[in-house]
Amino acid sequence: AQTVTQSQPEMSVQEAETVTLSCTYDTSESDYYLFWYKQPPSRQMILVIRQEAYKQQNATENRFSVNFQKAAKSFSLKISDSQLGDAAMYFCAQGGDGQGAQKLVFGQGTRLTINP
Amino acid sequence: GAVVSQHPSRVICKSGTSVKIECRSLDFQATTMFWYRQFPKQSLMLMATSNEGSKATYEQGVEKDKFLINHASLTLSTLTVTSAHPEDSSFYICSAQPVAGTYEQYFGPGTRLTVT
């Protein structure tokens, strides 16, 4: 069964600094998708970034980038120039179980605090 | 683009009554929609996967007769909590997938259900 693990329940960073959130996953599939979602206090889930496993190049979206290490099954999120609006719960998720199910498996989440 | 609405945002009902939650994809068609439940300070727990025109696929441990899901069109899915009890009080979130096979999901803003 697929599992996604976020080993950091909480992280904090100074405004304008860089922070990296960790995520590891376990799958026997070679083709799958990985995502980072953000859930601010409003509780609206927002897609931050996605990565297709067959692509070697790390995905980047403005201040957000990932470090995708397929062999190590690691998918960390780097937030550069942290802003107060980045404060939220961040969830790592994996899709693709090889059996056709379209669902995502989510990690436990990391609460990110931005210190002004 | 990729906006998902959810209605109502908050609902209070009495024990024993039923409540319906609607999930709509506003600017895209979604062959697959998902329903989640989220407990305080926890990750999302998938309840069921809903495909347009067919029966929903429920996750293990989710009561089908209690949580009725209908996916009548490519833009609308509903979750009905039947004979609600206080333990059903929770935050319910829906999501919609615009393109099959990409696993990418866009989320509604959630519904806070309180059963008294």
Coordinates of C-alpha atoms in Angstrom, one line a residue:
Chain A
A1 CA 0.0 0.0 0.0
Q2 CA 1.1 3.5 -0.7
T3 CA 2.2 5.6 2.2
V4 CA 3.3 9.2 2.5
T5 CA 5.3 10.4 5.5
Q6 CA 6.0 14.0 6.7
S7 CA 8.4 13.7 9.6
Q8 CA 8.2 17.3 10.6
P9 CA 4.9 18.1 12.4
E10 CA 5.9 21.8 12.8
M11 CA 8.5 24.1 11.2
S12 CA 9.2 27.8 11.7
V13 CA 11.2 30.2 9.6
Q14 CA 12.0 33.9 9.7
E15 CA 10.3 36.1 7.1
A16 CA 12.4 36.3 3.9
E17 CA 14.4 33.2 4.8
T18 CA 14.3 29.8 3.1
V19 CA 12.7 26.7 4.5
T20 CA 12.5 23.1 3.4
L21 CA 9.7 20.7 4.2
S22 CA 10.4 17.0 4.0
C23 CA 8.3 14.3 2.5
T24 CA 9.0 10.6 1.8
Y25 CA 6.7 8.1 0.2
D26 CA 6.6 4.4 -0.5
T27 CA 5.3 3.0 -3.8
S28 CA 6.1 0.1 -6.0
E29 CA 5.0 2.0 -9.1
S30 CA 7.4 3.6 -11.5
D31 CA 4.9 6.1 -12.9
Y32 CA 3.1 8.4 -10.4
Y33 CA 2.5 12.0 -9.5
L34 CA 3.5 14.0 -6.4
F35 CA 1.9 17.1 -5.0
W36 CA 2.3 19.7 -2.3
Y37 CA -0.9 21.3 -1.1
K38 CA -1.2 24.2 1.3
Q39 CA -4.0 24.7 3.8
P40 CA -4.1 28.1 5.4
P41 CA -6.3 29.0 8.4
S42 CA -9.3 29.4 6.0
R43 CA -8.9 25.6 5.5
Q44 CA -9.1 26.0 1.7
M45 CA -6.7 23.4 0.2
I46 CA -4.5 25.1 -2.5
L47 CA -2.3 23.2 -5.0
V48 CA 1.2 24.5 -4.6
I49 CA 3.2 22.4 -7.0
R50 CA 3.2 19.1 -8.8
Q51 CA 5.8 16.7 -10.1
E52 CA 5.5 13.8 -12.5
A53 CA 7.7 10.9 -11.6
Y54 CA 8.9 10.4 -15.1
K55 CA 10.3 13.9 -15.3
Q56 CA 13.8 14.2 -13.9
Q57 CA 13.7 18.0 -13.7
N58 CA 12.5 19.4 -10.4
A59 CA 9.3 21.4 -10.6
T60 CA 9.4 25.1 -9.8
E61 CA 6.6 27.6 -9.2
N62 CA 7.9 31.1 -8.4
R63 CA 9.3 30.9 -4.8
F64 CA 8.3 27.2 -4.5
S65 CA 10.5 24.4 -5.8
V66 CA 10.9 20.7 -5.1
N67 CA 13.8 18.4 -4.7
F68 CA 12.6 15.1 -6.2
Q69 CA 14.8 12.2 -5.5
K70 CA 13.1 9.2 -7.1
A71 CA 15.5 6.5 -5.9
A72 CA 15.3 7.7 -2.4
K73 CA 11.5 8.3 -2.7
S74 CA 11.9 11.7 -1.4
F75 CA 10.0 14.9 -2.4
S76 CA 10.9 17.9 -0.4
L77 CA 9.4 21.4 -0.8
K78 CA 11.6 24.5 -0.6
I79 CA 10.1 27.9 0.0
S80 CA 12.3 30.8 -0.8
D81 CA 11.9 34.3 0.5
S82 CA 9.3 33.2 3.0
Q83 CA 6.3 35.5 3.4
L84 CA 3.7 35.9 6.1
G85 CA 1.1 34.5 3.8
D86 CA 3.0 31.3 3.5
A87 CA 2.0 30.3 7.0
A88 CA -0.2 27.2 6.7
M89 CA -0.4 23.5 6.9
Y90 CA 1.4 21.8 4.1
F91 CA 0.5 18.4 2.9
C92 CA 2.5 16.2 0.6
A93 CA 0.5 13.8 -1.6
Q94 CA 1.1 11.0 -4.0
G95 CA -1.2 9.7 -6.8
G96 CA -0.9 6.5 -8.8
D97 CA -1.4 3.1 -7.3
G98 CA -1.1 1.2 -10.6
Q99 CA -4.6 -0.1 -10.3
G100 CA -6.5 2.7 -11.9
A101 CA -7.7 4.4 -8.7
Q102 CA -7.5 8.2 -9.1
K103 CA -7.2 9.0 -5.4
L104 CA -4.3 10.7 -3.6
V105 CA -2.6 9.5 -0.5
F106 CA -1.8 12.4 1.9
G107 CA 0.9 12.8 4.5
Q108 CA 0.2 13.9 8.0
G109 CA 1.0 17.5 7.3
T110 CA 3.6 20.1 8.5
R111 CA 2.5 23.3 10.1
L112 CA 4.7 26.1 8.9
T113 CA 4.9 29.3 11.0
I114 CA 6.5 32.4 9.6
N115 CA 8.1 34.7 12.2
P116 CA 8.1 38.4 11.3
Chain B
G1 CA -9.5 28.5 -13.4
A2 CA -10.2 25.2 -11.6
V3 CA -12.6 26.5 -9.1
V4 CA -14.7 24.2 -6.9
S5 CA -17.5 25.5 -4.7
Q6 CA -19.1 23.7 -1.8
H7 CA -22.4 24.5 -0.1
P8 CA -23.2 25.1 2.6
S9 CA -20.1 26.3 4.3
R10 CA -21.6 25.7 7.7
V11 CA -24.6 23.7 8.8
I12 CA -26.0 22.8 12.2
C13 CA -28.6 20.0 12.3
K14 CA -30.3 18.0 15.0
S15 CA -29.4 14.4 15.8
G16 CA -31.4 12.0 13.6
T17 CA -31.9 14.4 10.7
S18 CA -30.2 14.3 7.3
V19 CA -28.1 16.9 5.7
K20 CA -26.9 17.3 2.1
I21 CA -23.7 19.0 1.0
E22 CA -23.2 20.0 -2.6
C23 CA -19.9 20.2 -4.5
R24 CA -19.7 21.9 -7.8
S25 CA -16.9 22.4 -10.3
L26 CA -17.5 25.9 -11.7
D27 CA -15.3 26.2 -14.7
F28 CA -14.4 22.6 -15.7
Q29 CA -16.0 19.2 -16.0
A30 CA -14.9 16.6 -13.5
T31 CA -15.3 12.9 -14.2
T32 CA -14.1 12.2 -10.8
M33 CA -14.9 13.9 -7.5
F34 CA -13.7 13.0 -4.0
W35 CA -15.1 13.4 -0.5
Y36 CA -12.9 13.8 2.5
R37 CA -13.3 14.3 6.2
Q38 CA -10.8 16.2 8.3
F39 CA -10.6 16.1 12.0
P40 CA -9.0 19.0 13.9
K41 CA -5.2 19.2 13.3
Q42 CA -5.2 16.1 11.2
S43 CA -4.8 15.2 7.6
L44 CA -7.5 14.6 5.1
M45 CA -9.2 11.2 5.3
L46 CA -10.7 10.0 2.0
M47 CA -14.2 8.8 2.4
A48 CA -15.2 8.0 -1.2
T49 CA -14.4 8.4 -4.8
S50 CA -17.3 9.5 -7.0
N51 CA -17.5 9.0 -10.7
E52 CA -20.2 10.6 -12.9
G53 CA -23.1 8.3 -13.6
S54 CA -21.8 5.4 -11.5
K55 CA -21.8 4.3 -7.9
A56 CA -19.3 5.8 -5.6
T57 CA -16.3 3.7 -4.3
Y58 CA -16.1 3.9 -0.6
E59 CA -13.0 3.6 1.5
Q60 CA -12.8 0.8 4.1
G61 CA -14.6 1.7 7.2
V62 CA -16.9 4.3 5.7
E63 CA -20.6 3.4 6.0
K64 CA -22.2 3.5 2.5
D65 CA -25.7 3.8 3.9
K66 CA -24.8 6.7 6.2
F67 CA -22.9 8.7 3.7
L68 CA -24.8 8.7 0.5
I69 CA -23.0 10.1 -2.5
N70 CA -24.5 11.0 -5.8
H71 CA -22.6 12.3 -8.9
A72 CA -25.4 13.2 -11.2
S73 CA -23.5 15.4 -13.6
L74 CA -19.9 16.2 -14.7
T75 CA -20.1 19.3 -12.4
L76 CA -22.1 18.2 -9.4
S77 CA -21.6 15.7 -6.6
T78 CA -23.6 15.6 -3.4
L79 CA -22.9 14.0 0.0
T80 CA -25.9 13.3 2.2
V81 CA -25.2 12.4 5.8
T82 CA -28.2 10.4 6.9
S83 CA -29.5 10.1 10.4
A84 CA -26.7 12.3 11.6
H85 CA -25.3 11.9 15.1
P86 CA -22.9 14.1 17.1
E87 CA -20.0 11.9 16.2
D88 CA -20.6 12.9 12.5
S89 CA -19.7 16.4 13.4
S90 CA -16.6 17.3 11.3
F91 CA -15.2 19.3 8.5
Y92 CA -16.1 17.8 5.1
I93 CA -14.1 18.7 2.0
C94 CA -14.8 17.8 -1.6
S95 CA -12.4 17.9 -4.5
A96 CA -12.7 17.5 -8.3
Q97 CA -10.3 16.1 -10.9
P98 CA -10.3 18.0 -14.2
V99 CA -8.2 15.5 -16.2
A100 CA -8.3 11.8 -15.6
G101 CA -4.9 10.2 -15.1
T102 CA -3.1 13.3 -13.7
Y103 CA -4.3 12.8 -10.2
E104 CA -4.5 16.5 -9.8
Q105 CA -7.4 17.6 -7.6
Y106 CA -8.9 21.0 -6.9
F107 CA -10.6 21.4 -3.6
G108 CA -13.8 23.1 -2.3
P109 CA -13.7 25.4 0.7
G110 CA -15.2 22.7 3.0
T111 CA -18.3 22.4 5.1
R112 CA -18.4 22.5 8.8
L113 CA -21.1 20.1 10.1
T114 CA -22.3 20.3 13.6
V115 CA -24.8 17.8 14.9
T116 CA -26.5 18.7 18.1

